[in-house]
Amino acid sequence: MRRTTKGALAASGAAVLLLGGAGTVAFWSDDGTVDGGTIAAGTLTLSDLDCADTWTEGADTDVQLLVPGDTVTKACTGTITMTGDHIAATVALDDSSVATAEAAFNDAAPDAVNVDAVDITADLTGGGTVTTSGAVSLTITVDWPYGASADNESQGVSTSALNGLVVTAVQADPHP
């Protein structure tokens, strides 16, 4: 066989061997376990919630019969305990309990327009969020605007739904 033929065969064989091994790659790897250290979740509790026995409006400290045009308030206090780094909380009324209480008034007068609707809110004394554990106080307000027209359908509406208002403490986003 000629030398050039032998060389061509050898080159072809080498090319086949090189192409066959082109799909393999070798590398090394390793792993290690992380020491989690000591970290635990913090806490948030609202306790000792106590609200005044009566609703007030101005100098009247014992409103018992709510009528359109009244804006009555009730003072509440409690203790908030927060443990954790970067923790803060908002203290407010639970939305579903507010919806139930407002419905006791607003559903009784289906012809009422929005300006006649009862609005129930709560404001934390000092506003904003709570950033330290301790006593908190808030004022619950029931605002029943005087209507634009006569509507006797809401007379005698049970205000027992106000007994079901729920105050919540919810963690505020520490990194807004």
Short mmCIF file of C-alpha atoms in Angstrom, two decimals:
data_model
loop_
_atom_site.label_atom_id
_atom_site.label_comp_id
_atom_site.label_asym_id
_atom_site.label_seq_id
_atom_site.Cartn_x
_atom_site.Cartn_y
_atom_site.Cartn_z
CA MET A 1 0.00 0.00 0.00
CA ARG A 2 1.21 3.41 -0.75
CA ARG A 3 2.37 5.67 1.87
CA THR A 4 -0.21 8.32 1.03
CA THR A 5 -2.99 5.78 1.24
CA LYS A 6 -1.73 4.62 4.61
CA GLY A 7 -1.56 8.20 5.78
CA ALA A 8 -5.08 8.91 4.57
CA LEU A 9 -6.40 5.82 6.35
CA ALA A 10 -4.60 6.76 9.55
CA ALA A 11 -5.97 10.31 9.40
CA SER A 12 -9.50 9.02 8.75
CA GLY A 13 -9.26 6.61 11.68
CA ALA A 14 -8.01 9.37 13.97
CA ALA A 15 -10.87 11.64 12.87
CA VAL A 16 -13.42 8.91 13.63
CA LEU A 17 -11.92 8.38 17.08
CA LEU A 18 -11.89 12.09 17.81
CA LEU A 19 -15.49 12.59 16.64
CA GLY A 20 -16.71 9.63 18.69
CA GLY A 21 -15.27 11.11 21.87
CA ALA A 22 -16.46 14.67 21.21
CA GLY A 23 -19.70 14.13 23.20
CA THR A 24 -18.00 13.36 26.51
CA VAL A 25 -16.86 16.02 28.93
CA ALA A 26 -15.21 15.33 32.24
CA PHE A 27 -15.42 17.60 35.30
CA TRP A 28 -15.39 17.20 39.05
CA SER A 29 -17.86 18.38 41.68
CA ASP A 30 -18.36 18.22 45.43
CA ASP A 31 -20.87 19.47 47.99
CA GLY A 32 -20.98 20.37 51.65
CA THR A 33 -23.63 20.78 54.34
CA VAL A 34 -24.50 24.24 55.68
CA ASP A 35 -24.61 24.73 59.43
CA GLY A 36 -27.97 26.44 60.00
CA GLY A 37 -26.85 27.99 63.26
CA THR A 38 -29.47 29.08 65.77
CA ILE A 39 -32.40 30.97 64.33
CA ALA A 40 -36.06 30.76 65.26
CA ALA A 41 -39.27 32.44 64.20
CA GLY A 42 -40.50 35.47 66.13
CA THR A 43 -43.99 35.97 67.53
CA LEU A 44 -46.89 38.41 67.36
CA THR A 45 -49.75 38.31 69.86
CA LEU A 46 -52.59 40.64 70.78
CA SER A 47 -53.94 39.99 74.24
CA ASP A 48 -55.99 41.53 77.03
CA LEU A 49 -58.29 43.29 74.55
CA ASP A 50 -60.78 45.34 76.51
CA CYS A 51 -63.30 47.81 75.09
CA ALA A 52 -65.44 50.33 76.90
CA ASP A 53 -68.90 49.03 77.79
CA THR A 54 -70.66 51.93 76.09
CA TRP A 55 -70.57 53.92 72.87
CA THR A 56 -70.09 57.68 73.15
CA GLU A 57 -70.94 60.71 71.04
CA GLY A 58 -69.52 63.97 72.30
CA ALA A 59 -70.67 64.52 75.89
CA ASP A 60 -73.14 61.62 75.69
CA THR A 61 -71.12 58.76 77.18
CA ASP A 62 -73.81 56.08 76.99
CA VAL A 63 -75.43 56.01 73.54
CA GLN A 64 -77.88 53.11 73.46
CA LEU A 65 -80.16 53.95 70.53
CA LEU A 66 -78.25 54.74 67.36
CA VAL A 67 -80.05 56.92 64.81
CA PRO A 68 -79.10 58.28 61.37
CA GLY A 69 -76.86 61.29 61.85
CA ASP A 70 -74.94 59.73 64.77
CA THR A 71 -71.19 59.18 64.84
CA VAL A 72 -70.40 57.10 67.90
CA THR A 73 -67.07 55.85 69.20
CA LYS A 74 -65.78 53.19 71.55
CA ALA A 75 -62.31 53.10 73.07
CA CYS A 76 -60.39 49.80 73.24
CA THR A 77 -57.05 48.86 74.76
CA GLY A 78 -54.91 45.77 74.57
CA THR A 79 -51.38 44.49 74.80
CA ILE A 80 -49.29 43.64 71.77
CA THR A 81 -46.24 41.43 72.15
CA MET A 82 -43.79 41.18 69.27
CA THR A 83 -40.53 39.29 69.20
CA GLY A 84 -38.23 39.36 66.22
CA ASP A 85 -35.87 41.58 64.34
CA HIS A 86 -37.46 44.23 62.12
CA ILE A 87 -41.02 43.56 63.32
CA ALA A 88 -43.93 45.97 63.28
CA ALA A 89 -47.70 45.49 63.18
CA THR A 90 -50.88 47.21 62.18
CA VAL A 91 -53.84 47.03 64.54
CA ALA A 92 -57.24 47.30 62.88
CA LEU A 93 -60.69 45.79 62.57
CA ASP A 94 -61.09 42.49 60.73
CA ASP A 95 -62.68 43.21 57.32
CA SER A 96 -65.23 40.39 57.50
CA SER A 97 -66.46 41.43 60.95
CA VAL A 98 -66.86 45.01 59.69
CA ALA A 99 -68.80 43.79 56.64
CA THR A 100 -71.18 41.83 58.89
CA ALA A 101 -71.76 44.79 61.21
CA GLU A 102 -72.25 47.27 58.34
CA ALA A 103 -74.68 44.88 56.67
CA ALA A 104 -76.87 44.94 59.79
CA PHE A 105 -77.55 48.59 59.03
CA ASN A 106 -77.11 48.90 55.28
CA ASP A 107 -79.04 45.78 54.22
CA ALA A 108 -81.99 46.86 56.36
CA ALA A 109 -82.39 49.93 54.15
CA PRO A 110 -81.97 48.56 50.60
CA ASP A 111 -83.06 51.84 49.04
CA ALA A 112 -80.29 53.75 50.83
CA VAL A 113 -77.77 55.44 48.62
CA ASN A 114 -74.07 55.24 49.37
CA VAL A 115 -74.05 58.56 51.19
CA ASP A 116 -76.54 57.09 53.68
CA ALA A 117 -74.52 53.92 54.32
CA VAL A 118 -73.04 53.15 57.73
CA ASP A 119 -69.22 53.19 57.82
CA ILE A 120 -67.31 51.41 60.59
CA THR A 121 -63.60 52.14 61.09
CA ALA A 122 -60.90 51.86 63.74
CA ASP A 123 -57.93 54.12 64.27
CA LEU A 124 -54.86 53.27 66.29
CA THR A 125 -54.06 56.01 68.79
CA GLY A 126 -51.13 57.88 67.30
CA GLY A 127 -51.76 56.31 63.88
CA GLY A 128 -49.31 54.32 61.82
CA THR A 129 -47.94 50.98 62.93
CA VAL A 130 -46.83 49.56 66.26
CA THR A 131 -43.07 49.02 66.40
CA THR A 132 -42.58 47.95 70.01
CA SER A 133 -44.32 45.61 72.40
CA GLY A 134 -46.63 47.14 74.96
CA ALA A 135 -50.01 48.72 75.44
CA VAL A 136 -52.03 49.73 72.38
CA SER A 137 -55.21 51.73 72.18
CA LEU A 138 -57.61 52.30 69.34
CA THR A 139 -60.93 53.97 68.75
CA ILE A 140 -63.74 52.24 66.87
CA THR A 141 -66.05 54.63 65.03
CA VAL A 142 -69.54 53.97 63.67
CA ASP A 143 -70.63 56.77 61.33
CA TRP A 144 -74.29 56.68 60.23
CA PRO A 145 -74.84 59.76 58.06
CA TYR A 146 -78.13 61.57 58.08
CA GLY A 147 -79.93 60.48 54.89
CA ALA A 148 -80.92 62.46 51.85
CA SER A 149 -84.51 61.18 52.03
CA ALA A 150 -86.83 59.59 54.56
CA ASP A 151 -86.29 55.85 54.95
CA ASN A 152 -88.05 54.11 57.79
CA GLU A 153 -86.86 50.61 56.82
CA SER A 154 -83.87 50.72 59.16
CA GLN A 155 -85.86 51.60 62.28
CA GLY A 156 -85.30 49.05 65.01
CA VAL A 157 -82.32 47.43 63.26
CA SER A 158 -80.42 45.21 65.68
CA THR A 159 -77.02 46.59 66.51
CA SER A 160 -75.92 43.26 68.01
CA ALA A 161 -73.56 42.87 65.03
CA LEU A 162 -71.38 45.51 66.68
CA ASN A 163 -70.69 42.90 69.38
CA GLY A 164 -68.97 40.76 66.75
CA LEU A 165 -66.35 43.30 65.68
CA VAL A 166 -62.89 41.68 65.75
CA VAL A 167 -59.65 43.59 66.33
CA THR A 168 -56.59 42.11 64.61
CA ALA A 169 -52.85 42.66 64.82
CA VAL A 170 -51.14 41.92 61.50
CA GLN A 171 -47.42 42.00 60.87
CA ALA A 172 -46.41 44.92 58.67
CA ASP A 173 -43.97 44.36 55.79
CA PRO A 174 -40.52 45.02 57.31
CA HIS A 175 -39.01 45.81 53.92
CA PRO A 176 -41.62 47.71 51.88
#
